[in-house]
PDB file of C-alpha atoms in Angstrom:
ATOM      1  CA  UNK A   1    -138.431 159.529   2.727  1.00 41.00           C
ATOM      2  CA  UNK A   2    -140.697 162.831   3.235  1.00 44.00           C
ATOM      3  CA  UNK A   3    -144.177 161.701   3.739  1.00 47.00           C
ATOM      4  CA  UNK A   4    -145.432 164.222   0.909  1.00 50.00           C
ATOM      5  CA  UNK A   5    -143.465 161.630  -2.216  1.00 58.00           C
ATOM      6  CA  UNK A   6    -145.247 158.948  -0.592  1.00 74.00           C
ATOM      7  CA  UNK A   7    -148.935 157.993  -2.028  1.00 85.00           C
ATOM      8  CA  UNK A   8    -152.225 159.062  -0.862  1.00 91.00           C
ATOM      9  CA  UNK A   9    -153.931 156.159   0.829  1.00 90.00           C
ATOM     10  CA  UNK A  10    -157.588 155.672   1.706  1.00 92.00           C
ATOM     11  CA  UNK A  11    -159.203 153.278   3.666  1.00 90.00           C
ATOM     12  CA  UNK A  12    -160.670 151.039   1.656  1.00 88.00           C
ATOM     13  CA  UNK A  13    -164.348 150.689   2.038  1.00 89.00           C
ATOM     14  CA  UNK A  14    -164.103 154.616   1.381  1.00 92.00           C
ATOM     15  CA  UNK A  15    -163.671 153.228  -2.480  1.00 92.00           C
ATOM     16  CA  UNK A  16    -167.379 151.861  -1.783  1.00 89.00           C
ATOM     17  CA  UNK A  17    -169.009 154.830  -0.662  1.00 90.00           C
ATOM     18  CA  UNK A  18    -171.962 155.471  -3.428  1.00 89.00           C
ATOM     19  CA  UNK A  19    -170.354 158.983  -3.983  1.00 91.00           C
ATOM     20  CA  UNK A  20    -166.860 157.820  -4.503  1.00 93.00           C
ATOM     21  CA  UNK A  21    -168.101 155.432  -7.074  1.00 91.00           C
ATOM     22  CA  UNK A  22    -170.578 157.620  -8.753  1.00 90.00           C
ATOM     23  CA  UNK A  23    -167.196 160.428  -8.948  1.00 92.00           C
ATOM     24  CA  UNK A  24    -164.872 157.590 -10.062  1.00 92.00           C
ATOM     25  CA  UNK A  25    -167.859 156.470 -12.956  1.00 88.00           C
ATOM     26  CA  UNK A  26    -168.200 160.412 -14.266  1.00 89.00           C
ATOM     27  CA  UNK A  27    -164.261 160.710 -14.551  1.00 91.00           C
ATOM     28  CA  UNK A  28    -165.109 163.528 -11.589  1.00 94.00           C
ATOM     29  CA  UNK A  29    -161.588 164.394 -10.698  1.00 95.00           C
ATOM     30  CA  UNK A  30    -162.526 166.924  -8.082  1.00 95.00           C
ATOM     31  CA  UNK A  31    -165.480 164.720  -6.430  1.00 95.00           C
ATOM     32  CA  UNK A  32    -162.245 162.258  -6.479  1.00 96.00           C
ATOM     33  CA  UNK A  33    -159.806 164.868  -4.606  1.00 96.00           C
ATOM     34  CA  UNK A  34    -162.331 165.754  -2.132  1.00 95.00           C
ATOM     35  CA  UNK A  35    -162.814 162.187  -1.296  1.00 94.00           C
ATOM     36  CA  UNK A  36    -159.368 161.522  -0.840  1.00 94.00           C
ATOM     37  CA  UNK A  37    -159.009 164.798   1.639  1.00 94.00           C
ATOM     38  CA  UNK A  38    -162.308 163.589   3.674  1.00 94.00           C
ATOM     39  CA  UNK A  39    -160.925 160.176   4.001  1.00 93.00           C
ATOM     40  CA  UNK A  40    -157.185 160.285   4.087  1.00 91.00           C
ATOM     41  CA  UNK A  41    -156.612 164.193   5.544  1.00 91.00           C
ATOM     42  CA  UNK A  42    -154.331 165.054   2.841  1.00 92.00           C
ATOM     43  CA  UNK A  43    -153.980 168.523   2.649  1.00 93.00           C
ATOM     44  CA  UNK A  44    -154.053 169.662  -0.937  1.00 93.00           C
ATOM     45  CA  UNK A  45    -150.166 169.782  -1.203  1.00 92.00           C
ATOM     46  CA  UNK A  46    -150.222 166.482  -0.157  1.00 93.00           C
ATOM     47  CA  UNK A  47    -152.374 165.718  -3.199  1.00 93.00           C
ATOM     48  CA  UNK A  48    -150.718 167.980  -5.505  1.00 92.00           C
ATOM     49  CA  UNK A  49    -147.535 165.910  -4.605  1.00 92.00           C
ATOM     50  CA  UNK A  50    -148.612 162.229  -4.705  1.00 91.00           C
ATOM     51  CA  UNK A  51    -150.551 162.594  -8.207  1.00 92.00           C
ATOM     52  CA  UNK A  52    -147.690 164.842  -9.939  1.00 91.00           C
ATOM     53  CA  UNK A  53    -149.443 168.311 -10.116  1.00 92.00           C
ATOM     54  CA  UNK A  54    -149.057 171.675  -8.642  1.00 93.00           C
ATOM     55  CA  UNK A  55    -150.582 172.778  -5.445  1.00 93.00           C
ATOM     56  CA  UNK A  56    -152.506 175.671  -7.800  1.00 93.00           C
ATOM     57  CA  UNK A  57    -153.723 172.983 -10.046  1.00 94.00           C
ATOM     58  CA  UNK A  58    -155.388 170.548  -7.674  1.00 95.00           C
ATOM     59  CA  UNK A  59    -156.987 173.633  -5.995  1.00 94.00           C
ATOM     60  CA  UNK A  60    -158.393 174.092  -9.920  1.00 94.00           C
ATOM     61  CA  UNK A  61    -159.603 170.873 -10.343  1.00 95.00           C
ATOM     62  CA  UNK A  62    -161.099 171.066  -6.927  1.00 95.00           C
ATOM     63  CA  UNK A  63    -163.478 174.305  -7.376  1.00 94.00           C
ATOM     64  CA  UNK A  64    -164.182 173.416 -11.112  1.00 92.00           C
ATOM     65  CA  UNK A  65    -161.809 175.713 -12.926  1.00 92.00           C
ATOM     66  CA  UNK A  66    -160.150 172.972 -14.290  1.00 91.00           C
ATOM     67  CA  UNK A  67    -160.802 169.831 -15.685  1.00 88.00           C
ATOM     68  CA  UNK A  68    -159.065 166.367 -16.275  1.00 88.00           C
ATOM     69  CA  UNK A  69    -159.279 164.717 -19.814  1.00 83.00           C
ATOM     70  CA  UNK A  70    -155.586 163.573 -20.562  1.00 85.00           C
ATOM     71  CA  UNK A  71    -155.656 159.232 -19.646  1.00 82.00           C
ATOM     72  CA  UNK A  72    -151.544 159.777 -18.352  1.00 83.00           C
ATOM     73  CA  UNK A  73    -153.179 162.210 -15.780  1.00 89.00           C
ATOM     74  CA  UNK A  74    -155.641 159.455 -14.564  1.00 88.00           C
ATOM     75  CA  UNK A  75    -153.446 157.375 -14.572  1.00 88.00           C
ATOM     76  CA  UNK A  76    -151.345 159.046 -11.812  1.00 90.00           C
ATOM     77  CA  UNK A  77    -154.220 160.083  -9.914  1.00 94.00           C
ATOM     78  CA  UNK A  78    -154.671 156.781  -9.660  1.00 92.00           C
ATOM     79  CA  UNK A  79    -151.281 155.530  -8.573  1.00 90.00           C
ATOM     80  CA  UNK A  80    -151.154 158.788  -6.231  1.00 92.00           C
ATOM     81  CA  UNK A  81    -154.354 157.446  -4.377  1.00 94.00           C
ATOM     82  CA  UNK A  82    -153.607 154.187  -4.611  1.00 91.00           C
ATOM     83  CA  UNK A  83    -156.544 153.013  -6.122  1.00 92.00           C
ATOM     84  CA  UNK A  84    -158.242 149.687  -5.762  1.00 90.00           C
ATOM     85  CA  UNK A  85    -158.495 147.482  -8.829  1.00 86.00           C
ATOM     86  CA  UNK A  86    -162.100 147.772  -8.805  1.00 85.00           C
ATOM     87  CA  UNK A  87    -161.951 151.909  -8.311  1.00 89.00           C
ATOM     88  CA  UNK A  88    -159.373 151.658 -11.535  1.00 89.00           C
ATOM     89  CA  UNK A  89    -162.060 150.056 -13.321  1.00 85.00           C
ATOM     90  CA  UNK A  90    -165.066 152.398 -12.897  1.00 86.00           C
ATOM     91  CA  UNK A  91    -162.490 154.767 -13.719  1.00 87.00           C
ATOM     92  CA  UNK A  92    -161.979 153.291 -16.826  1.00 83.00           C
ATOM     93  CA  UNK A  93    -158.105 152.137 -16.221  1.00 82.00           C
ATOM     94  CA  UNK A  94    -156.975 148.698 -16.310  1.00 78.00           C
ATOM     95  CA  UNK A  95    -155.801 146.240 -13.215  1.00 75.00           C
ATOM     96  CA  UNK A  96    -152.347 147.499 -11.777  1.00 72.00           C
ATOM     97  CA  UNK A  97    -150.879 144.489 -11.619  1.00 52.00           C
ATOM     98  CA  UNK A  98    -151.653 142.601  -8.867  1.00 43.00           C
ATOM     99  CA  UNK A  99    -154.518 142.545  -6.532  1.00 45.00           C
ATOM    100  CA  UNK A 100    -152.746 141.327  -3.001  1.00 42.00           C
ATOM    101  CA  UNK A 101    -154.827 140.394   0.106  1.00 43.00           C
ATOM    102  CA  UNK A 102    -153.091 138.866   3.258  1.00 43.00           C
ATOM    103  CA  UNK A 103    -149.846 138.719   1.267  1.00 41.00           C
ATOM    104  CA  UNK A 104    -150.541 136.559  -1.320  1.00 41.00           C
ATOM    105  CA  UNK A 105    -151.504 137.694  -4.796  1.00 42.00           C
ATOM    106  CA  UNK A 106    -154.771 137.677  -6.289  1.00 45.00           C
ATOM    107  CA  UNK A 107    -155.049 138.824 -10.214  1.00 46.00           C
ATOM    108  CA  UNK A 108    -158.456 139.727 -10.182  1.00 48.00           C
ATOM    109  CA  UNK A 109    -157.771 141.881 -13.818  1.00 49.00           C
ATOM    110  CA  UNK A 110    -160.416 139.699 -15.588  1.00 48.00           C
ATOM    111  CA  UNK A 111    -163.196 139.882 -12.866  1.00 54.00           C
ATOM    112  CA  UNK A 112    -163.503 143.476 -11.511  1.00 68.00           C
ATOM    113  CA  UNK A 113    -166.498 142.735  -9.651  1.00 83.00           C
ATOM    114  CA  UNK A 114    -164.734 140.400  -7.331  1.00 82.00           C
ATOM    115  CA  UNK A 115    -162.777 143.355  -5.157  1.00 80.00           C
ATOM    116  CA  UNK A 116    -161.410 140.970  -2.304  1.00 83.00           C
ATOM    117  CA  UNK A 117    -160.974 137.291  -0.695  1.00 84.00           C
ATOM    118  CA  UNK A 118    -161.159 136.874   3.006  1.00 86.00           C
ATOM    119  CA  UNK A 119    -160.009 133.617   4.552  1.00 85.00           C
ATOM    120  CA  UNK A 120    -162.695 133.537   7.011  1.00 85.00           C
ATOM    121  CA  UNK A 121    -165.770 135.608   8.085  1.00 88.00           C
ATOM    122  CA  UNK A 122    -163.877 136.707  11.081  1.00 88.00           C
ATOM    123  CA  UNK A 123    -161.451 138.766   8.711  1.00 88.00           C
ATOM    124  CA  UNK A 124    -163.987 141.110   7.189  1.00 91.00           C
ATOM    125  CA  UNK A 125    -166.729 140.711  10.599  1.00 92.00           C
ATOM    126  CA  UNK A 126    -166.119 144.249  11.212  1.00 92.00           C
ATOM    127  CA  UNK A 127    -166.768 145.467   7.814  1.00 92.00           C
ATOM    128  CA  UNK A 128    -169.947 143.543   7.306  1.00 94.00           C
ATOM    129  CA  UNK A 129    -171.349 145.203  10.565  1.00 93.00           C
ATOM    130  CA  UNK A 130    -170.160 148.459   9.434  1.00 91.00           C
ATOM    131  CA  UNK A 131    -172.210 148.270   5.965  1.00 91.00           C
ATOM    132  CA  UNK A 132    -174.887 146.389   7.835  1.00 92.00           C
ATOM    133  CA  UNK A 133    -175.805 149.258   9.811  1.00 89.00           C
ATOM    134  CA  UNK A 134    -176.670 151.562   7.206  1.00 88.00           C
ATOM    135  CA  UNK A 135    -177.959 149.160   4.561  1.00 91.00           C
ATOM    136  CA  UNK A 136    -181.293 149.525   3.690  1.00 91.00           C
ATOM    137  CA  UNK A 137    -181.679 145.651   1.915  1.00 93.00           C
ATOM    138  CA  UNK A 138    -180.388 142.713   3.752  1.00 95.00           C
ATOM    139  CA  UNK A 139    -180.371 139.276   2.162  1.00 97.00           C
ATOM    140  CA  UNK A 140    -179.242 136.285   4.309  1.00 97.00           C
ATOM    141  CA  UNK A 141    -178.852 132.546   2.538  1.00 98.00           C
ATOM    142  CA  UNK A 142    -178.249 130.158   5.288  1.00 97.00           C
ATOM    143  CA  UNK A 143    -178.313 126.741   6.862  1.00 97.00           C
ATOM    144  CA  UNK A 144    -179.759 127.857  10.387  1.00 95.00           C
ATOM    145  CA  UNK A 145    -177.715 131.375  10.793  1.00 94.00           C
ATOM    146  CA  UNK A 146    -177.600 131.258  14.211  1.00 92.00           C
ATOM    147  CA  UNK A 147    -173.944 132.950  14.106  1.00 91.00           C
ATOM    148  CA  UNK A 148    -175.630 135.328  11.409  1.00 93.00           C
ATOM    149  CA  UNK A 149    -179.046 136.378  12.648  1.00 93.00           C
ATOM    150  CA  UNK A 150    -180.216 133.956  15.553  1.00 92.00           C
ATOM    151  CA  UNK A 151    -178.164 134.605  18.635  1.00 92.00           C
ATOM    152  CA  UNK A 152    -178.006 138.142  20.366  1.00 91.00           C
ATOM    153  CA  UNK A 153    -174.627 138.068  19.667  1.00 91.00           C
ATOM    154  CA  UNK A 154    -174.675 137.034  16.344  1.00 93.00           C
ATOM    155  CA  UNK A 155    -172.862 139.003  13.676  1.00 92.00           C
ATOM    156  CA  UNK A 156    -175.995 140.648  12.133  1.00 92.00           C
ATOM    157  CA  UNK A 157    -178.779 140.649  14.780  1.00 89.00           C
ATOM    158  CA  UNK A 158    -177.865 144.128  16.691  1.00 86.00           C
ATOM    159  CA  UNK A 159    -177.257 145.903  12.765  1.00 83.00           C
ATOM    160  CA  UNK A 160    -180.352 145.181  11.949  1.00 81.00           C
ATOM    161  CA  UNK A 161    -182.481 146.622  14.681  1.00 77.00           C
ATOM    162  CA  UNK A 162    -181.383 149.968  14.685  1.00 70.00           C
ATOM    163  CA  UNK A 163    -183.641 153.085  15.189  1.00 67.00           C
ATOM    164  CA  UNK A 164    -182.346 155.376  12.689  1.00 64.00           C
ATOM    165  CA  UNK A 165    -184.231 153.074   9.839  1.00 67.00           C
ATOM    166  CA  UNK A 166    -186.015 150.029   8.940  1.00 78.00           C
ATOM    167  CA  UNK A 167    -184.641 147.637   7.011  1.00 88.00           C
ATOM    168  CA  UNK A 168    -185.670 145.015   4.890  1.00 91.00           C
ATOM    169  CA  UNK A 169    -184.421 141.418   5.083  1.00 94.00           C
ATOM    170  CA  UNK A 170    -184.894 138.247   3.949  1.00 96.00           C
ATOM    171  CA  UNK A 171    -183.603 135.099   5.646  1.00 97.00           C
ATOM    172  CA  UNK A 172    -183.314 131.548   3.742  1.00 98.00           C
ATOM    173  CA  UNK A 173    -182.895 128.827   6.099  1.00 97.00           C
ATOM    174  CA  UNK A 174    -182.680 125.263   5.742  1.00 97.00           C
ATOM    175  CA  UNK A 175    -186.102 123.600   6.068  1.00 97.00           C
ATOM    176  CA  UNK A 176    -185.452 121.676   9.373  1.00 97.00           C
ATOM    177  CA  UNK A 177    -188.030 118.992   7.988  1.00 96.00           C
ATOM    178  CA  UNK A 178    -185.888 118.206   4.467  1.00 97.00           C
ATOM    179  CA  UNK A 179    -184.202 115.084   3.918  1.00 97.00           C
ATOM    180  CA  UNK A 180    -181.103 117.350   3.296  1.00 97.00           C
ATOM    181  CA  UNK A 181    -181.165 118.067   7.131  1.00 97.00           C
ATOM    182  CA  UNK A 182    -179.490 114.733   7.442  1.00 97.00           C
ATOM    183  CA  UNK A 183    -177.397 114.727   5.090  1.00 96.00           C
ATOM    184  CA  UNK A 184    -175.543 118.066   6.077  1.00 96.00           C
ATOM    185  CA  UNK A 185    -175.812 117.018   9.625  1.00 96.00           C
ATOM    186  CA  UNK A 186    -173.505 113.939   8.568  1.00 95.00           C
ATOM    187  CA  UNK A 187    -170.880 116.247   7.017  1.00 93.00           C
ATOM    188  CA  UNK A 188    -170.437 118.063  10.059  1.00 92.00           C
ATOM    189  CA  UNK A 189    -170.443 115.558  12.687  1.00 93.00           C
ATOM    190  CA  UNK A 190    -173.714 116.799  14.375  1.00 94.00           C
ATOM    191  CA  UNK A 191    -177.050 115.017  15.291  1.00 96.00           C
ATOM    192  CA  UNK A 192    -180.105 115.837  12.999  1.00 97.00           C
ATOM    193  CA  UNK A 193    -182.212 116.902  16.342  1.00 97.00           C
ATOM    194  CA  UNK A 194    -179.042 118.914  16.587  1.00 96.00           C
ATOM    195  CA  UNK A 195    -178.832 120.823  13.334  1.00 96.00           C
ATOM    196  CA  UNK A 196    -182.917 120.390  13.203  1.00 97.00           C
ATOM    197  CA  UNK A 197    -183.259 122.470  16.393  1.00 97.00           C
ATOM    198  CA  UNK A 198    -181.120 125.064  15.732  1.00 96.00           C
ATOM    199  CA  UNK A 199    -182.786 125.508  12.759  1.00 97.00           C
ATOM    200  CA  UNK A 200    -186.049 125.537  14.464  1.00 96.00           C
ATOM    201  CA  UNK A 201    -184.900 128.285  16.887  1.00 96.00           C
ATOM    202  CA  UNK A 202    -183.293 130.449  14.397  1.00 96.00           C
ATOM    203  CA  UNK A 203    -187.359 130.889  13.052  1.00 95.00           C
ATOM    204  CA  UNK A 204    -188.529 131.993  16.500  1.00 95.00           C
ATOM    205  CA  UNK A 205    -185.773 134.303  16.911  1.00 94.00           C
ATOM    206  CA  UNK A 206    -186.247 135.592  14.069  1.00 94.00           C
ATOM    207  CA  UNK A 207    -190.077 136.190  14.540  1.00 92.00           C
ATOM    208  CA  UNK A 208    -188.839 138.603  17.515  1.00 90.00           C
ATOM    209  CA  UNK A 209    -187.620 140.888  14.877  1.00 87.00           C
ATOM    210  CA  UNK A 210    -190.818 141.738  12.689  1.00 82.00           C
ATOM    211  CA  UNK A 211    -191.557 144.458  14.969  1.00 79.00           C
ATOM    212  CA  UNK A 212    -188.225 146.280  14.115  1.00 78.00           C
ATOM    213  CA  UNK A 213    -187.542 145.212  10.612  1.00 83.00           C
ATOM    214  CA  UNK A 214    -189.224 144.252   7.461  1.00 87.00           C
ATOM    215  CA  UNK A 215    -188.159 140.774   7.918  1.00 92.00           C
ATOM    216  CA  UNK A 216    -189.051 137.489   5.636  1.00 94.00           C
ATOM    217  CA  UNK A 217    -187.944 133.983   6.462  1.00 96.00           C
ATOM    218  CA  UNK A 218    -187.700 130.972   4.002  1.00 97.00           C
ATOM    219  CA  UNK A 219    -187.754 127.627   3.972  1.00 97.00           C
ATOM    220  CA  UNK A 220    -185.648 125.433   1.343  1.00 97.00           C
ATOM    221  CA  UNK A 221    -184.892 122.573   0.590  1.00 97.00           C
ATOM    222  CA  UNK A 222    -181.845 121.202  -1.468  1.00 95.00           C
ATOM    223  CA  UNK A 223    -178.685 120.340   0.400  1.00 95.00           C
ATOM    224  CA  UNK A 224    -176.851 123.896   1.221  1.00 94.00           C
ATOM    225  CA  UNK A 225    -173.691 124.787  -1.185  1.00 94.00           C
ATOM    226  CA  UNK A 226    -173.497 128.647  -1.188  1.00 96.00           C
ATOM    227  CA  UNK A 227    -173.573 130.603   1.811  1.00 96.00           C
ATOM    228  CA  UNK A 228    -174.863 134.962   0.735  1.00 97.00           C
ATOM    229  CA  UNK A 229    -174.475 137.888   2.405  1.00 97.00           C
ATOM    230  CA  UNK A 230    -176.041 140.798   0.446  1.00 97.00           C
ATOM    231  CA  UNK A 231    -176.072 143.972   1.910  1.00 95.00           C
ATOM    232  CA  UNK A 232    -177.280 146.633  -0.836  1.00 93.00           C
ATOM    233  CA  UNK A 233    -175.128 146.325  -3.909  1.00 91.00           C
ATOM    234  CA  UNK A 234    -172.390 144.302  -2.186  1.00 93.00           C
ATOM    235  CA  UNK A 235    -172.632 140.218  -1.567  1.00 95.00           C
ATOM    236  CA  UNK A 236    -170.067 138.446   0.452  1.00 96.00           C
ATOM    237  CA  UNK A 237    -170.222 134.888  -0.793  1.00 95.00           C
ATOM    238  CA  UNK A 238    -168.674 131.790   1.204  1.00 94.00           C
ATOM    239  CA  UNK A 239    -169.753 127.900   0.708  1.00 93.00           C
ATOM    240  CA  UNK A 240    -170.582 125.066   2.239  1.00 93.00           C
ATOM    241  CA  UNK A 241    -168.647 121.863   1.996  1.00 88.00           C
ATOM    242  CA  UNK A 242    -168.142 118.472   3.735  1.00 85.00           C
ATOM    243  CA  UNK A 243    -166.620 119.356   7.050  1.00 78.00           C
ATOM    244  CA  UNK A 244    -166.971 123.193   6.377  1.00 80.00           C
ATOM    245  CA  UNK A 245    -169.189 125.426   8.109  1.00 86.00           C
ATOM    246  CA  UNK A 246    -169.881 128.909   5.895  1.00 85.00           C
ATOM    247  CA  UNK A 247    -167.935 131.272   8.749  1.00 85.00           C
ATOM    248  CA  UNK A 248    -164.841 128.455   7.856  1.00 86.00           C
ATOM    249  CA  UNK A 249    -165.068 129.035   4.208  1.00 88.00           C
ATOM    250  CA  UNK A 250    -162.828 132.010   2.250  1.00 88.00           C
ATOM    251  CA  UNK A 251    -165.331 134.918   1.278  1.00 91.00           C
ATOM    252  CA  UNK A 252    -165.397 136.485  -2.023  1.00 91.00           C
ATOM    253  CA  UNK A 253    -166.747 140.419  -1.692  1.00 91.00           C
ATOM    254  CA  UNK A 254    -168.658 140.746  -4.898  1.00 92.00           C
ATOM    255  CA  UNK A 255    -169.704 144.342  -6.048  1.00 88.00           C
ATOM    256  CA  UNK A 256    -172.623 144.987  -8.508  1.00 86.00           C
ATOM    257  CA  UNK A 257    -170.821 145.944 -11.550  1.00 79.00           C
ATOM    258  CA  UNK A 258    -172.425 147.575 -14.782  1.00 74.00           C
ATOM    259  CA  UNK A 259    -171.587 144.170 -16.379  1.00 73.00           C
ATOM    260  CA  UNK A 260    -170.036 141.562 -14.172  1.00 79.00           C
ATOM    261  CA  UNK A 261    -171.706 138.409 -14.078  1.00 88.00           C
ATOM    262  CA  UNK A 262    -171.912 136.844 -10.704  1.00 91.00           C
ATOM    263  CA  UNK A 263    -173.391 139.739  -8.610  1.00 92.00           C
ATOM    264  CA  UNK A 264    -176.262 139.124 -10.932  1.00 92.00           C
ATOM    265  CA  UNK A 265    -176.362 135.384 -11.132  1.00 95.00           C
ATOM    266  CA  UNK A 266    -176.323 135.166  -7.479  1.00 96.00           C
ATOM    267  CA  UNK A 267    -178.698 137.597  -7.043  1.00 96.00           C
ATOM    268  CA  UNK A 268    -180.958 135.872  -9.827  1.00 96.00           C
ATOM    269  CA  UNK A 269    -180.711 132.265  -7.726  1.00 97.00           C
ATOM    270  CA  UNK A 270    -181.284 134.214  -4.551  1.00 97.00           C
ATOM    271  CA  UNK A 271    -184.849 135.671  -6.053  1.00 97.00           C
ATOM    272  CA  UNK A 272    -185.685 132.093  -7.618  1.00 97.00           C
ATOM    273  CA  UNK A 273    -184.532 130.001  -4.133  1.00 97.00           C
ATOM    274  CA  UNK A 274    -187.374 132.524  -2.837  1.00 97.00           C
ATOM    275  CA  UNK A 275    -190.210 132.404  -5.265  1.00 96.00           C
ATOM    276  CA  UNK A 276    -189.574 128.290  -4.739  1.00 95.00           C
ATOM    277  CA  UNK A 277    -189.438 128.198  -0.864  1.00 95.00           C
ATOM    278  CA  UNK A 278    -192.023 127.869   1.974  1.00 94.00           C
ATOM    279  CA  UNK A 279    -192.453 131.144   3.724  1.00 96.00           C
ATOM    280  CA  UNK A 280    -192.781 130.806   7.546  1.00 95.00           C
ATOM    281  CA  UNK A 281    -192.393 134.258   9.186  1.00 90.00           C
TER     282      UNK A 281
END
């Protein structure tokens, strides 16, 4: 089959760029085409083919002679791009039909804020870094995050020291001196000194970084259950469990959404877990 029937594809953080979303939320067909040629290379016959329109009327669309108003038209620009569920959506389209990740299906129709599941932090470790390093708000919910923040290798330390800007974070860690120490130390067959002192050297690590970055770290207290990621307007979301560690868990990538509920409500625990913590750096 000629490569020009064949649909546009982007890569698909390029769906998460502020720009694409803001084009996608105004109905802005041509900030739309202009994406797609930045991030795919299509020429504008290549556009012209994949959404169903003539080579003269994408190159309308594109310097503002024309506009798009007819909902069949979106709806093949969509199709033609091969747009994300959660693209469709700020478009103002419904789900295609299926969401799939990894090969198995995911009908995500009814919560448009949740735009993909990872098995494991190691599937989506590259994009994390990638958004990390131009993020200007960092949020970290932890036990000790040494494979988040604490080691030089760590998946987050090296994004977050970066010249270009300074960034603001804040870290919650598991206060080393709570009787839930002990209890999470039993689930994953580790010593309390163990789990304590990693804990512990997580802080000082940490403290290294307050010349580079705008950097809080928290105490709590409870026994861990949700593992955060926020980086901007985009949380990745894991758990911890009885013989789990949070890099072990699936991730959910949650986008702030005008009205989607658990970008929010995480967000609101996140601010509250603060406000009720013990601040040590």
């Amino acid at each position: 089959m000629s490569t020009a029937l064949l649909p546009v594809e982007l890569p698909e953080w390029s769906w998460q760029r502020p720009e694409v979303r803001a084009a996608l939320t105004r109905r802005d067909v041509a900030g739309i085409f202009r994406a797609a040629q930045q991030y795919s290379g299509a020429s504008q016959a290549r556009l012209a083919a994949a959404v169903g329109m003539t080579q003269g009327r994408v190159n309308e669309v594109i310097n503002g002679r024309r506009e798009v108003s007819r909902l069949d038209v979106f709806e093949r620009i969509a199709d033609g791009l091969t747009m994300p569920d959660h693209a469709r959506h700020l478009l103002g389209l419904a789900s295609s039909r299926t969401h799939r990740s990894g090969g198995q299906a995911f009908d995500l129709a009814a919560f448009p804020e949740v735009v993909r599941v990872y098995a494991s932090q190691a599937a989506t470790a590259t994009e994390i870094q990638r958004q990390a390093r131009s993020a200007a708000s960092v949020d970290i919910l932890a036990v000790r995050g040494l494979g988040l923040i604490g080691l030089n290798d760590s998946l987050l330390r090296t994004c977050l020291t970066r010249d270009d800007t300074r960034v603001t974070v804040r870290v919650l860690l598991l206060d080393p001196r709570a009787p839930a120490v002990a209890v999470r130390a039993a689930e994953i067959g580790e010593s309390v000194e163990s789990l304590a002192g990693g804990i512990a050297y997580t802080e000082a690590r940490l403290r290294e970084l307050s010349d580079v970055c705008g950097i809080s770290v928290h105490w709590y207290r409870h026994l861990p259950t949700w593992r955060i990621i926020r980086l901007d307007s985009v949380l990745y979301v894991s758990v911890f469990h009885a013989g789990w560690e949070g890099h072990e868990s699936a991730i959910y990538k949650v986008m702030e959404t005008p009205h989607g509920p658990l970008y929010r409500g995480f967000r609101r625990m996140y601010d509250a877990m603060v406000e009720d913590s013990d601040r040590v750096v």
